[in-house]
Coordinates of C-alpha atoms (C1' of nucleotides) in Angstrom, one line a residue:
Chain A
M1 CA -33.0 -90.9 -29.6
C2 CA -34.2 -89.0 -26.6
T3 CA -35.7 -86.4 -28.9
E4 CA -38.7 -88.7 -29.3
A5 CA -41.5 -88.0 -26.9
T6 CA -42.0 -91.6 -26.1
L7 CA -38.6 -91.9 -24.6
L8 CA -38.7 -88.6 -22.7
R9 CA -41.1 -89.4 -20.0
P10 CA -39.6 -92.7 -18.9
T11 CA -36.2 -91.0 -18.5
L12 CA -37.8 -88.2 -16.5
Q13 CA -39.4 -90.8 -14.3
Q14 CA -35.9 -91.9 -13.1
S15 CA -35.9 -88.8 -10.9
L16 CA -37.4 -89.5 -7.5
W17 CA -38.4 -85.9 -7.3
F18 CA -40.1 -85.8 -10.7
S19 CA -41.8 -89.1 -10.4
G20 CA -43.3 -88.0 -7.1
L21 CA -45.1 -85.1 -8.8
P22 CA -48.8 -85.3 -9.7
E23 CA -49.3 -86.4 -13.3
E24 CA -50.6 -82.9 -14.2
L25 CA -47.5 -81.2 -13.1
Q26 CA -45.2 -83.7 -14.8
E27 CA -47.1 -83.0 -18.0
A28 CA -46.7 -79.3 -17.6
I29 CA -43.0 -79.4 -16.9
A30 CA -42.2 -81.8 -19.8
A31 CA -44.2 -79.6 -22.1
A32 CA -42.3 -76.5 -21.1
G33 CA -38.9 -78.1 -21.9
A34 CA -37.0 -78.4 -25.1
V35 CA -34.4 -81.1 -25.9
K36 CA -30.8 -79.9 -26.2
H37 CA -27.6 -81.8 -27.2
L38 CA -24.0 -81.5 -26.1
K39 CA -20.9 -83.0 -27.6
Q40 CA -18.3 -84.6 -25.3
G41 CA -16.0 -81.9 -23.9
Q42 CA -18.5 -79.0 -24.4
Y43 CA -19.3 -76.7 -21.5
L44 CA -23.0 -76.4 -20.7
H45 CA -22.2 -73.4 -18.6
R46 CA -19.3 -72.0 -16.6
K47 CA -19.2 -70.6 -13.1
D48 CA -20.5 -67.0 -13.0
D49 CA -22.3 -67.3 -16.3
K50 CA -25.7 -65.7 -16.2
V51 CA -28.6 -68.1 -15.9
D52 CA -30.1 -69.4 -19.1
G53 CA -32.4 -72.2 -18.0
L54 CA -33.2 -75.2 -15.7
Y55 CA -32.0 -78.6 -16.9
C56 CA -32.6 -82.2 -16.6
L57 CA -30.0 -84.6 -17.9
L58 CA -31.6 -87.2 -20.1
N59 CA -28.6 -89.1 -21.4
G60 CA -24.8 -89.0 -21.0
K61 CA -22.7 -87.8 -18.1
L62 CA -22.0 -84.2 -16.9
R63 CA -19.2 -83.2 -14.6
V64 CA -19.9 -80.4 -12.1
S65 CA -16.8 -78.6 -10.9
N66 CA -15.0 -75.4 -9.9
L67 CA -11.6 -74.0 -10.4
T68 CA -9.6 -73.3 -7.2
L69 CA -7.6 -70.0 -7.1
A70 CA -4.6 -72.1 -7.9
G71 CA -6.3 -73.1 -11.2
Q72 CA -6.9 -76.7 -10.2
E73 CA -10.2 -78.3 -10.9
L74 CA -12.3 -79.3 -7.9
I75 CA -14.9 -81.8 -8.9
L76 CA -18.2 -81.6 -7.0
T77 CA -20.0 -84.5 -8.6
W78 CA -21.1 -86.1 -11.8
L79 CA -24.7 -86.0 -13.0
Q80 CA -26.5 -88.8 -14.7
A81 CA -29.8 -89.3 -16.5
G82 CA -32.7 -88.1 -14.4
N83 CA -30.8 -85.5 -12.4
W84 CA -32.3 -82.0 -12.3
F85 CA -29.9 -79.1 -11.8
G86 CA -29.5 -75.3 -12.2
E87 CA -32.4 -74.5 -10.0
I88 CA -30.5 -72.2 -7.7
S89 CA -29.6 -69.6 -10.3
M90 CA -33.0 -70.0 -11.8
F91 CA -34.8 -68.9 -8.6
D92 CA -32.4 -66.2 -7.3
G93 CA -31.4 -64.9 -10.7
L94 CA -27.7 -64.9 -9.7
P95 CA -24.9 -66.4 -11.7
R96 CA -24.0 -70.1 -11.9
T97 CA -22.3 -71.6 -8.9
H98 CA -20.3 -74.2 -10.9
D99 CA -18.9 -75.2 -14.3
A100 CA -20.9 -78.0 -16.0
I101 CA -19.1 -79.9 -18.8
A102 CA -20.1 -82.9 -20.8
E103 CA -17.9 -85.9 -20.0
Q104 CA -19.8 -87.9 -22.7
D105 CA -22.2 -86.8 -25.4
C106 CA -25.2 -85.5 -23.6
C107 CA -28.9 -85.0 -24.1
L108 CA -30.8 -82.6 -21.9
L109 CA -34.2 -81.2 -21.3
K110 CA -34.0 -77.4 -21.0
L111 CA -36.6 -75.1 -19.6
S112 CA -35.7 -71.6 -20.8
N113 CA -36.0 -68.6 -18.4
Q114 CA -39.2 -67.5 -20.1
N115 CA -40.8 -70.9 -20.2
F116 CA -39.9 -71.5 -16.6
E117 CA -41.5 -68.2 -15.5
L118 CA -44.7 -69.0 -17.5
L119 CA -44.7 -72.5 -16.0
L120 CA -44.6 -71.1 -12.4
Q121 CA -47.3 -68.5 -13.2
N122 CA -49.6 -71.2 -14.6
K123 CA -48.8 -73.8 -11.9
P124 CA -48.0 -71.9 -8.7
C125 CA -48.6 -75.1 -6.8
L126 CA -45.1 -76.1 -8.1
Y127 CA -43.5 -73.8 -5.6
P128 CA -43.5 -76.3 -2.7
H129 CA -42.2 -79.0 -4.9
F130 CA -39.3 -76.9 -6.1
I131 CA -38.6 -75.9 -2.5
R132 CA -38.2 -79.6 -1.6
L133 CA -35.8 -80.0 -4.5
I134 CA -33.6 -77.1 -3.2
C135 CA -33.9 -78.4 0.4
Q136 CA -32.4 -81.7 -0.8
R137 CA -29.5 -79.8 -2.3
V138 CA -28.9 -78.0 1.0
R139 CA -29.0 -81.3 3.0
T140 CA -26.6 -83.0 0.5
T141 CA -24.2 -80.1 0.8
F142 CA -24.3 -79.9 4.6
K143 CA -23.6 -83.7 4.7
L144 CA -20.6 -83.1 2.4
I145 CA -19.2 -80.5 4.7
D146 CA -19.5 -82.8 7.7
E147 CA -17.8 -85.6 5.8
M148 CA -15.0 -83.4 4.6
A149 CA -14.3 -82.4 8.2
S150 CA -14.8 -85.6 10.1
L151 CA -13.8 -88.5 7.9
S152 CA -10.3 -89.8 7.2
L153 CA -9.3 -89.6 3.6
K154 CA -10.0 -93.3 3.3
G155 CA -13.5 -92.8 4.8
Q156 CA -14.2 -90.0 2.4
L157 CA -13.1 -92.1 -0.6
C158 CA -15.3 -95.0 0.4
R159 CA -18.3 -92.6 1.0
R160 CA -17.8 -91.0 -2.4
L161 CA -17.6 -94.4 -4.2
L162 CA -20.9 -95.3 -2.7
L163 CA -22.5 -92.0 -3.7
L164 CA -21.2 -92.4 -7.2
T165 CA -22.9 -95.8 -7.5
D166 CA -26.1 -95.1 -5.6
G167 CA -26.8 -91.6 -6.8
L168 CA -25.1 -91.5 -10.1
G169 CA -23.6 -93.8 -12.6
L170 CA -24.6 -97.3 -11.4
W171 CA -24.9 -100.4 -13.5
P172 CA -25.3 -103.9 -12.1
N173 CA -22.7 -105.9 -14.0
K174 CA -24.2 -108.3 -16.5
Q175 CA -21.9 -111.2 -15.6
S176 CA -22.4 -110.9 -11.9
D177 CA -24.7 -113.4 -10.2
A178 CA -27.4 -112.4 -7.7
L179 CA -25.4 -113.3 -4.6
S180 CA -22.6 -110.8 -5.0
P181 CA -23.6 -108.0 -7.3
S182 CA -20.7 -105.9 -8.5
Y183 CA -20.7 -102.3 -9.8
T184 CA -18.3 -100.7 -12.2
L185 CA -17.4 -97.1 -12.0
D186 CA -15.8 -95.5 -15.0
I187 CA -13.5 -93.1 -13.4
S188 CA -9.7 -92.5 -13.2
Q189 CA -7.8 -92.2 -10.0
E190 CA -6.8 -88.7 -11.1
S191 CA -10.5 -87.7 -11.2
L192 CA -11.2 -89.2 -7.8
A193 CA -8.3 -87.2 -6.4
L194 CA -9.7 -84.0 -7.9
M195 CA -13.0 -84.8 -6.2
L196 CA -11.4 -85.3 -2.8
H197 CA -9.0 -82.5 -3.3
S198 CA -6.3 -85.0 -2.7
S199 CA -3.3 -86.3 -4.7
R200 CA -3.5 -89.1 -7.3
Q201 CA -0.7 -91.0 -5.4
T202 CA -2.6 -91.0 -2.1
V203 CA -5.8 -92.2 -3.8
N204 CA -3.8 -94.9 -5.4
K205 CA -2.4 -96.1 -2.1
I206 CA -5.9 -96.2 -0.5
L207 CA -7.4 -98.1 -3.5
Q208 CA -4.6 -100.6 -3.2
E209 CA -5.5 -101.1 0.4
L210 CA -9.1 -101.6 -0.4
Q211 CA -8.2 -104.0 -3.1
K212 CA -6.2 -106.1 -0.7
E213 CA -9.2 -106.0 1.7
G214 CA -11.3 -107.5 -1.1
V215 CA -13.7 -104.5 -1.2
L216 CA -13.0 -103.6 -4.9
S217 CA -10.7 -104.2 -7.8
V218 CA -8.7 -101.6 -9.6
H219 CA -8.4 -101.5 -13.4
Y220 CA -7.3 -99.1 -16.2
G221 CA -9.8 -96.3 -16.2
H222 CA -12.4 -98.0 -13.9
I223 CA -13.0 -99.5 -10.5
T224 CA -15.2 -102.5 -9.8
L225 CA -16.9 -102.6 -6.4
F226 CA -17.6 -105.9 -4.7
D227 CA -18.6 -105.3 -1.1
K228 CA -21.0 -102.5 -0.7
S229 CA -21.7 -103.1 3.0
K230 CA -18.0 -103.1 3.9
L231 CA -17.6 -99.8 1.9
L232 CA -20.4 -98.4 4.0
S233 CA -18.8 -99.4 7.3
L234 CA -15.5 -97.9 6.1
S235 CA -17.4 -94.7 5.3
Q236 CA -17.7 -94.1 9.0
V237 CA -14.1 -93.8 9.8
Chain B
M1 CA -36.9 -56.2 26.5
C2 CA -37.5 -57.5 23.0
T3 CA -40.9 -58.8 24.1
E4 CA -42.2 -55.3 23.5
A5 CA -43.7 -54.9 20.1
T6 CA -42.0 -51.6 19.6
L7 CA -38.6 -53.2 19.7
L8 CA -39.5 -56.2 17.6
R9 CA -39.8 -54.6 14.2
P10 CA -36.5 -52.7 14.3
T11 CA -34.7 -55.9 15.2
L12 CA -36.3 -57.8 12.4
Q13 CA -35.3 -55.1 10.0
Q14 CA -31.7 -55.9 10.6
S15 CA -32.2 -58.9 8.3
L16 CA -31.5 -57.9 4.7
W17 CA -33.9 -60.6 3.6
F18 CA -36.7 -59.4 5.9
S19 CA -36.3 -55.8 5.3
G20 CA -36.6 -56.4 1.5
L21 CA -40.1 -57.8 1.9
P22 CA -43.2 -55.7 1.2
E23 CA -44.6 -54.1 4.3
E24 CA -47.7 -56.3 4.2
L25 CA -45.7 -59.5 4.3
Q26 CA -43.4 -58.2 7.1
E27 CA -46.5 -57.5 9.1
A28 CA -47.9 -60.9 8.5
I29 CA -44.7 -62.7 9.5
A30 CA -44.2 -60.7 12.6
A31 CA -47.9 -61.3 13.6
A32 CA -47.5 -65.1 13.1
G33 CA -44.5 -65.3 15.5
A34 CA -44.2 -65.5 19.3
V35 CA -41.3 -64.4 21.4
K36 CA -39.3 -67.2 23.1
H37 CA -36.4 -66.9 25.5
L38 CA -33.4 -69.2 26.0
K39 CA -30.9 -69.2 28.9
Q40 CA -27.2 -69.4 28.1
G41 CA -26.2 -73.0 27.5
Q42 CA -29.7 -74.2 26.6
Y43 CA -30.2 -76.1 23.4
L44 CA -32.8 -74.7 21.1
H45 CA -32.8 -78.0 19.2
R46 CA -30.4 -80.8 18.4
K47 CA -29.5 -82.5 15.2
D48 CA -32.2 -85.0 14.1
D49 CA -34.8 -83.4 16.4
K50 CA -38.2 -83.2 14.7
V51 CA -39.1 -79.7 13.4
D52 CA -40.9 -77.4 15.8
G53 CA -40.7 -74.1 14.1
L54 CA -39.0 -71.3 12.1
Y55 CA -36.9 -68.9 14.1
C56 CA -35.4 -65.4 13.9
L57 CA -32.8 -64.5 16.5
L58 CA -33.7 -61.2 18.1
N59 CA -31.1 -60.9 20.8
G60 CA -28.0 -62.9 22.0
K61 CA -25.8 -65.4 20.2
L62 CA -26.5 -68.9 19.0
R63 CA -23.9 -71.5 18.1
V64 CA -24.8 -73.8 15.2
S65 CA -22.8 -77.1 15.2
N66 CA -22.6 -80.8 14.7
L67 CA -20.9 -83.7 16.4
T68 CA -18.4 -85.7 14.4
L69 CA -18.5 -89.5 14.7
A70 CA -15.5 -89.1 17.0
G71 CA -17.7 -87.0 19.3
Q72 CA -16.0 -83.7 18.6
E73 CA -18.0 -80.6 18.1
L74 CA -17.7 -79.1 14.6
I75 CA -18.9 -75.5 14.6
L76 CA -20.7 -74.3 11.5
T77 CA -21.3 -70.7 12.5
W78 CA -22.7 -68.3 15.1
L79 CA -26.0 -66.6 14.6
Q80 CA -26.7 -63.0 15.7
A81 CA -29.7 -60.7 15.9
G82 CA -31.7 -60.6 12.7
N83 CA -30.7 -64.1 11.4
W84 CA -33.5 -66.4 10.3
F85 CA -32.9 -70.1 10.5
G86 CA -34.5 -73.5 10.6
E87 CA -36.3 -73.1 7.2
I88 CA -34.9 -76.3 5.7
S89 CA -36.6 -78.6 8.1
M90 CA -39.7 -76.4 8.0
F91 CA -40.2 -76.9 4.3
D92 CA -39.2 -80.5 3.8
G93 CA -40.5 -81.7 7.2
L94 CA -37.3 -83.7 7.8
P95 CA -35.2 -83.5 11.1
R96 CA -32.9 -80.7 12.0
T97 CA -29.5 -80.6 10.3
H98 CA -27.6 -79.1 13.2
D99 CA -27.5 -78.5 16.9
A100 CA -28.4 -75.0 18.0
I101 CA -27.2 -73.9 21.4
A102 CA -27.5 -70.5 23.2
E103 CA -24.0 -69.1 23.8
Q104 CA -25.6 -66.1 25.6
D105 CA -29.1 -65.6 26.9
C106 CA -31.2 -65.4 23.7
C107 CA -34.5 -63.9 22.6
L108 CA -36.1 -65.4 19.5
L109 CA -39.2 -65.0 17.3
K110 CA -40.7 -68.4 16.8
L111 CA -43.2 -69.3 14.1
S112 CA -44.8 -72.6 15.1
N113 CA -45.5 -75.3 12.5
Q114 CA -49.1 -74.5 12.6
N115 CA -48.8 -70.7 12.3
F116 CA -46.2 -71.1 9.6
E117 CA -48.6 -73.3 7.5
L118 CA -51.4 -70.8 8.0
L119 CA -49.1 -68.0 7.0
L120 CA -48.2 -69.7 3.8
Q121 CA -51.8 -70.4 3.0
N122 CA -52.8 -66.8 3.6
K123 CA -49.8 -65.4 1.8
P124 CA -48.7 -67.8 -0.9
C125 CA -46.8 -64.9 -2.5
L126 CA -44.3 -65.6 0.3
Y127 CA -43.0 -68.7 -1.5
P128 CA -40.6 -66.9 -3.9
H129 CA -39.2 -65.0 -0.9
F130 CA -38.5 -68.1 1.1
I131 CA -36.9 -69.7 -1.9
R132 CA -34.5 -66.8 -2.1
L133 CA -33.7 -67.3 1.5
I134 CA -32.9 -71.0 0.9
C135 CA -30.9 -70.2 -2.2
Q136 CA -28.7 -67.9 -0.1
R137 CA -28.1 -70.8 2.2
V138 CA -27.1 -73.1 -0.7
R139 CA -24.7 -70.5 -2.1
T140 CA -23.1 -69.9 1.3
T141 CA -22.6 -73.6 1.8
F142 CA -21.1 -74.1 -1.7
K143 CA -18.7 -71.3 -1.0
L144 CA -17.7 -72.9 2.3
I145 CA -17.0 -76.2 0.5
D146 CA -14.8 -74.4 -2.0
E147 CA -12.9 -72.7 0.7
M148 CA -12.4 -75.8 2.8
A149 CA -10.9 -77.5 -0.2
S150 CA -8.8 -74.8 -1.8
L151 CA -7.5 -72.5 0.9
S152 CA -4.6 -73.1 3.2
L153 CA -5.5 -73.2 6.9
K154 CA -4.3 -69.6 7.2
G155 CA -6.5 -68.5 4.3
Q156 CA -9.5 -70.3 5.8
L157 CA -8.9 -68.6 9.2
C158 CA -8.7 -65.2 7.6
R159 CA -11.8 -65.8 5.6
R160 CA -13.8 -66.9 8.6
L161 CA -12.7 -64.0 10.7
L162 CA -14.1 -61.7 8.0
L163 CA -17.3 -63.7 7.8
L164 CA -17.7 -63.4 11.5
T165 CA -17.4 -59.7 11.4
D166 CA -19.3 -59.0 8.2
G167 CA -22.1 -61.5 8.6
L168 CA -22.3 -61.9 12.3
G169 CA -21.0 -60.3 15.5
L170 CA -19.7 -57.0 14.3
W171 CA -19.2 -53.9 16.3
P172 CA -17.2 -50.9 15.3
N173 CA -15.1 -50.1 18.4
K174 CA -16.1 -47.0 20.2
Q175 CA -12.6 -45.7 20.7
S176 CA -11.5 -46.2 17.1
D177 CA -11.3 -43.2 14.8
A178 CA -12.8 -43.1 11.3
L179 CA -9.5 -43.8 9.5
S180 CA -8.7 -47.2 10.9
P181 CA -11.9 -48.8 12.2
S182 CA -11.2 -51.9 14.3
Y183 CA -13.5 -54.8 15.1
T184 CA -13.6 -57.0 18.2
L185 CA -14.6 -60.6 18.0
D186 CA -15.5 -62.4 21.2
I187 CA -14.2 -65.8 20.5
S188 CA -11.7 -68.2 22.0
Q189 CA -8.9 -69.8 19.9
E190 CA -10.4 -73.1 20.9
S191 CA -13.7 -72.2 19.3
L192 CA -12.0 -71.0 16.1
A193 CA -10.2 -74.4 16.0
L194 CA -13.5 -76.2 16.3
M195 CA -14.9 -74.2 13.4
L196 CA -11.9 -74.9 11.2
H197 CA -11.7 -78.5 12.4
S198 CA -8.2 -77.8 13.3
S199 CA -6.2 -77.7 16.6
R200 CA -6.0 -74.9 19.1
Q201 CA -2.2 -74.9 18.8
T202 CA -2.2 -74.4 15.1
V203 CA -4.8 -71.7 15.3
N204 CA -2.6 -70.0 17.9
K205 CA 0.4 -70.2 15.7
I206 CA -1.4 -68.6 12.8
L207 CA -2.9 -65.9 15.0
Q208 CA 0.6 -65.0 16.2
E209 CA 1.8 -64.7 12.6
L210 CA -1.1 -62.4 11.8
Q211 CA -0.4 -60.3 14.9
K212 CA 3.2 -59.9 13.8
E213 CA 2.0 -58.8 10.4
G214 CA -0.1 -56.1 12.1
V215 CA -3.4 -57.5 10.9
L216 CA -5.0 -58.1 14.3
S217 CA -4.2 -58.3 18.0
V218 CA -4.8 -61.3 20.2
H219 CA -6.3 -61.0 23.7
Y220 CA -7.8 -63.2 26.4
G221 CA -11.1 -64.4 24.9
H222 CA -11.2 -62.0 22.0
I223 CA -9.5 -60.8 18.9
T224 CA -9.3 -57.3 17.5
L225 CA -9.1 -56.9 13.8
F226 CA -7.2 -53.9 12.4
D227 CA -6.7 -54.5 8.7
K228 CA -9.7 -55.8 6.9
S229 CA -8.3 -55.4 3.4
K230 CA -5.2 -57.4 4.2
L231 CA -7.4 -60.1 5.8
L232 CA -9.3 -60.2 2.5
S233 CA -6.1 -60.6 0.4
L234 CA -4.9 -63.3 2.8
S235 CA -8.3 -65.0 2.3
Q236 CA -7.2 -66.0 -1.2
V237 CA -4.2 -68.1 -0.3
Chain C
dA1 C1' -6.2 -60.4 48.0
dT2 C1' -6.6 -65.4 46.9
dT3 C1' -8.1 -69.2 44.5
dG4 C1' -9.4 -71.7 40.5
dA5 C1' -11.1 -72.3 36.0
dA6 C1' -10.5 -70.9 31.5
dC7 C1' -7.5 -69.4 28.1
dT8 C1' -3.0 -68.4 25.7
dG9 C1' 2.0 -69.4 24.3
dT10 C1' 5.3 -72.6 22.9
dC11 C1' 7.9 -76.8 22.5
dG12 C1' 8.9 -81.3 20.3
dC13 C1' 7.5 -85.6 18.3
dC14 C1' 4.8 -88.2 15.1
dA15 C1' 1.5 -89.4 11.4
dA16 C1' -0.5 -88.1 7.2
dT17 C1' -0.2 -86.1 2.8
dT18 C1' 2.0 -83.7 -1.1
dA19 C1' 4.9 -83.4 -5.0
dG20 C1' 8.5 -85.0 -8.1
dA21 C1' 10.3 -88.7 -10.5
dC22 C1' 10.2 -92.6 -13.3
dA23 C1' 9.0 -97.2 -14.9
dA24 C1' 5.3 -100.2 -16.3
dT25 C1' 0.8 -101.0 -18.2
dT26 C1' -3.3 -100.3 -21.0
dG27 C1' -6.1 -99.2 -24.9
dA28 C1' -7.1 -96.5 -29.0
dC29 C1' -5.8 -95.4 -33.5
dT30 C1' -3.2 -96.1 -37.5
Chain D
dA1 C1' 2.0 -104.9 -35.3
dG2 C1' 3.4 -100.2 -33.9
dT3 C1' 2.9 -95.9 -31.9
dC4 C1' 1.4 -92.8 -28.5
dA5 C1' -1.1 -90.7 -24.9
dA6 C1' -3.4 -91.7 -20.8
dT7 C1' -3.3 -94.2 -16.7
dT8 C1' -1.4 -96.8 -12.9
dG9 C1' 2.2 -98.4 -9.4
dT10 C1' 5.8 -97.1 -6.4
dC11 C1' 9.7 -94.9 -4.6
dT12 C1' 11.7 -90.7 -2.0
dA13 C1' 12.1 -86.1 0.4
dA14 C1' 9.8 -82.2 2.3
dT15 C1' 5.9 -80.2 4.5
dT16 C1' 1.9 -79.7 7.2
dG17 C1' -0.6 -80.1 11.0
dG18 C1' -2.3 -83.0 15.2
dC19 C1' -1.4 -83.9 19.8
dG20 C1' 0.6 -84.2 24.5
dA21 C1' 2.8 -81.5 27.7
dC22 C1' 3.4 -77.7 30.6
dA23 C1' 4.2 -72.9 32.0
dG24 C1' 2.2 -68.4 32.0
dT25 C1' -1.8 -65.3 31.9
dT26 C1' -6.4 -63.5 32.7
dC27 C1' -10.7 -63.0 34.9
dA28 C1' -14.3 -63.7 38.0
dA29 C1' -16.0 -65.2 42.4
dT30 C1' -15.4 -65.6 47.0

DNA sequence: ATTGAACTGTCGCCAATTAGACAATTGACT
DNA sequence: AGTCAATTGTCTAATTGGCGACAGTTCAAT
């Protein structure tokens, strides 16, 4: 589906970074990329792999994670359509910083090493734009460190639930009315625990609390968020 | 002292990033900067300040930290001579990510916003080099997140002690022989606790253990490291 | 030498979290 | 409808680490 050029550009526009680029540069980037598909469960790359390209996710869901020394998966985040990634290795030539695995069937735009180099040679004015992309990454990561250190586990969970709706897999529910929009996150409590480096049991306990407080409701394999503003205020404790 | 041009360049060379630049670019950067002094205890900038320049620390020690919502200081790291910093805000124009305070009298090279812009205009080939600098920052930060999540407190402490000697304030002790070099870190247990977001008491307990194991010795206001390889192996638990 | 501030060493209590165990529930696939 | 794996809900015991308290130590400044 997303192999068709007519659907490519609208998907790319979902990225705030990309849509802010001058038309000419958008054109050049899209032209330098090739579409690539991944089946659910396939790895796009693993940590320490050598770099093979810069990617934009067009469709599906990618999980970005790491293995701890104890062999446990530590989930950094999930990527959704419109997210660009892989730029760090692309620019410094060093190995990948994380595993990237398809949690659903995925469709990607891939700029190969060679095409990427040519692109930069032809459009050196892209440099400042890519720097802004990387700066965003640094700021996000600094913020994460702050939150890991200063928020309670409950605060961290609330914060991450918001990030997952705002930044990633967000759908306004069809059946919800305008007054109280609700959002559904397709994620297991086990996965949330792996993201917070916490235990499933503790995550469950906190979710039960939040459910009693009317902030969200817990279901098999997903969570429905009701009260975004309350989640936000809880994200600061 | 470091106001003299003859001493400026050797100090700048201590940065691996800077010393890897072509002579012509080193020249241009040094020429674009002005020397600035800070007294002990003075803030260079605070989090959320608007950007005023790019810096290289020439002399002294700077503490980089953040306040948690509870008002507690969370130390990210210390900077030493040769370290460049402030590049994130410089490139994206957004406010500072951290507080920076002089822990000793400091001497800095400052590239003002204006001079920095001119420098980039005159030497656009600097872009890839600055990107590499920022990529380093991202990788360091990712690694920190991994370690915070996967290492025990003891492991984290050992890791940070190594980082503080390798990356920052390292002096081979004068009196040590070649066979067993030792390193002295001037840092209080309280500060270590603020870096690990832990308590002074717990840090003290761990340091006592490490002392019993012969890895280091604990003194008033400083720590002497004996066994770097053992610290490294402990950094993985 | 004396004082005082900063730092270290150590105790005990308490709250938060982990890990194991196991039952109950859900949803996909025959 | 029946089966099975994945997921959730909820106990318990054991552990970790935070925090207050307080004594002892070090160092610099008078």
